[in-house]
Amino acid sequence: MTGPGPSRPEPGNDPAHGTDPAHGDDHEHDDASLAELGYKPELKRTLGNFHTFAAGISYISILTGTFQLFYFGIAHGGPAYWWSWPMVFVGQLMVALCFCELAARYPVAGSIYNWSKKLGGPHIGWLGGWLMLTASMVSLSAVALAYQVTLPQISSWFQFIGDGTGKSAAANAVLLGTVLVAFTTLVNAFGVKLMARINSAGVAIELIAAIVLVLLLAAHVTRGPSAVTDTFGLGQGETLGYFGAFLTASLASAYVMYGFDTASSLGEESKDPGRNAPRAILRALIASFVIGGLILLFALLSVPDLHAKELSVDGLQYVVLATLGSTIGQIVLWCVVIAITVCELAVHTAGIRLAFAMARDNNLPAASLLAKVSPRFQTPVLPAIIIGLVAVGILFLNVNQPQIFSVITSIAIIMIYLAYLAVTLPMLVQRLRGNWTPLKGKFSLGRFGLPVNVLAVLWGAGMSLNLAWPRAAVYNATGPQHWYLRWGAFLFIGVVALGGFAYYWFVQRKKTGVLAMHAAELPDDTLPGGPGTPPSPSP
């Protein structure tokens, strides 16, 4: 692969691009990678190192994920489910390392979409982008549901509907989730600077709270590490024994460690993203693994009664209140609420950049409107509103479903794993063909690139199948058993993927191409077909 394409003349002197003369050279280099993809810089470059790191770690959100699904892991895998945490980390680390090479080469909005398009061609790119965009909206709904797991634990005042059991819990979750989505929609509509300030402050609070929580739980340890080998006898009599139960419980860990690509998806709004984005991706994932793993470990070692039924119902919220007492416990839970809020903000932000990136290529309906950047807020406003409305719609479709948490969560994770596969698999093909070479002077896996890429593909395919497997425990946990509920992941994702691709193939494919208002201003002989024409998909 060659180096960055030709630089635009003096972008540092154009205030519309968010640059200044003092940093003109850096921004000129950043804009060159955009020009190679056929785009001109339009989003304001204001985000520094901590902002990009905060974007990645807030999407992963240690406190949100661990507190939302700890109960699920315990219920289906017992304390030994903890070992799914390092398992998921190792698998996702392989994916993240592949993404780091791409982030160094192409730090661009809608990273998953643009990477899969560059590596696999326009059709794979569209499908990867479509899956990721749909997953982002489903994830927005899934994360919003975490308010229900935490706020009523702080005070019964937050249980506005019913007593918090059965359908009333689901209905109340939809109400609280709708309020959260409305908040993130407004913040994102007012520009990236406001989003970054709130997100960075929230991440700082989350990290401090997470570290303090580790120390507090460690100070209350009542049993030895052997506790994390206790399976509670789960899986007995089943075909795969405990291994089958463990694979089910691994959903609780798989839900946490994704979204690290967000650091690169904000690449067009970051300073020196080719260098900072790979670092932010790895730092976010590793920090989440270490801190989150310690929280889960010490929670299991410190809870007064490891067999308490509340563990598989209220999860970590019960551990915190029972171990640390009401006052400290409620302070921690308020920090969890902050973490959920900034996680929702990051998920929404990433979805907006993805919609903008696809619309810029005229790959979505009403593309010119979706790709329009507000001259006042210097951010795409319409995608923020539409994604928020769709997320709320998903919530209301499930308002009376008590199993809403695990179903929506599972489907969101699977679609993101599949979207990641749309990047790592074409990348592997390009490596095998000898067409992929990392950018000199930037992040590179060297001779480890091929084995890491192979492991990333095997992990993504295997975990996607595991999460989609038609288990009653996940897809039909309550009420009458129906085959269409058990196979819900395959049916829902199949409809989204096949239906979406059919629309693309018969309608949108004929219109695809960088919109003139977003096209790079390059000489006619720089890109095939002249200015505004997308470059060849092969790297």
XYZ file of C-alpha atoms in Angstrom, residues 2 19 56 95 103 128 132 148 164 187 195 207 217 227 271 282 303 315 324 332 391 393 418 431 479 485 491 533 539:
29
model
C 1.271 3.443 -0.834
C -7.458 24.163 11.741
C -13.386 4.592 23.160
C -9.731 -7.517 16.428
C -6.907 3.514 12.208
C -20.786 -3.765 6.946
C -23.081 -1.452 12.157
C -33.734 0.470 34.922
C -40.563 -3.187 39.196
C -26.124 17.011 23.219
C -20.276 16.157 23.553
C -12.499 5.806 35.954
C -14.309 -4.308 47.367
C -14.403 -18.960 44.490
C -5.797 16.075 16.109
C -5.598 -0.194 22.764
C -20.103 -10.412 48.640
C -26.337 -8.385 40.199
C -20.252 -1.457 51.185
C -21.142 4.191 43.622
C -33.811 3.891 19.177
C -39.074 3.244 18.554
C -20.664 -9.332 12.223
C -3.039 -9.922 3.470
C -43.702 -17.357 28.876
C -38.436 -16.442 19.563
C -34.539 -14.081 11.943
C -14.976 9.951 -7.802
C -5.902 -1.213 -0.888
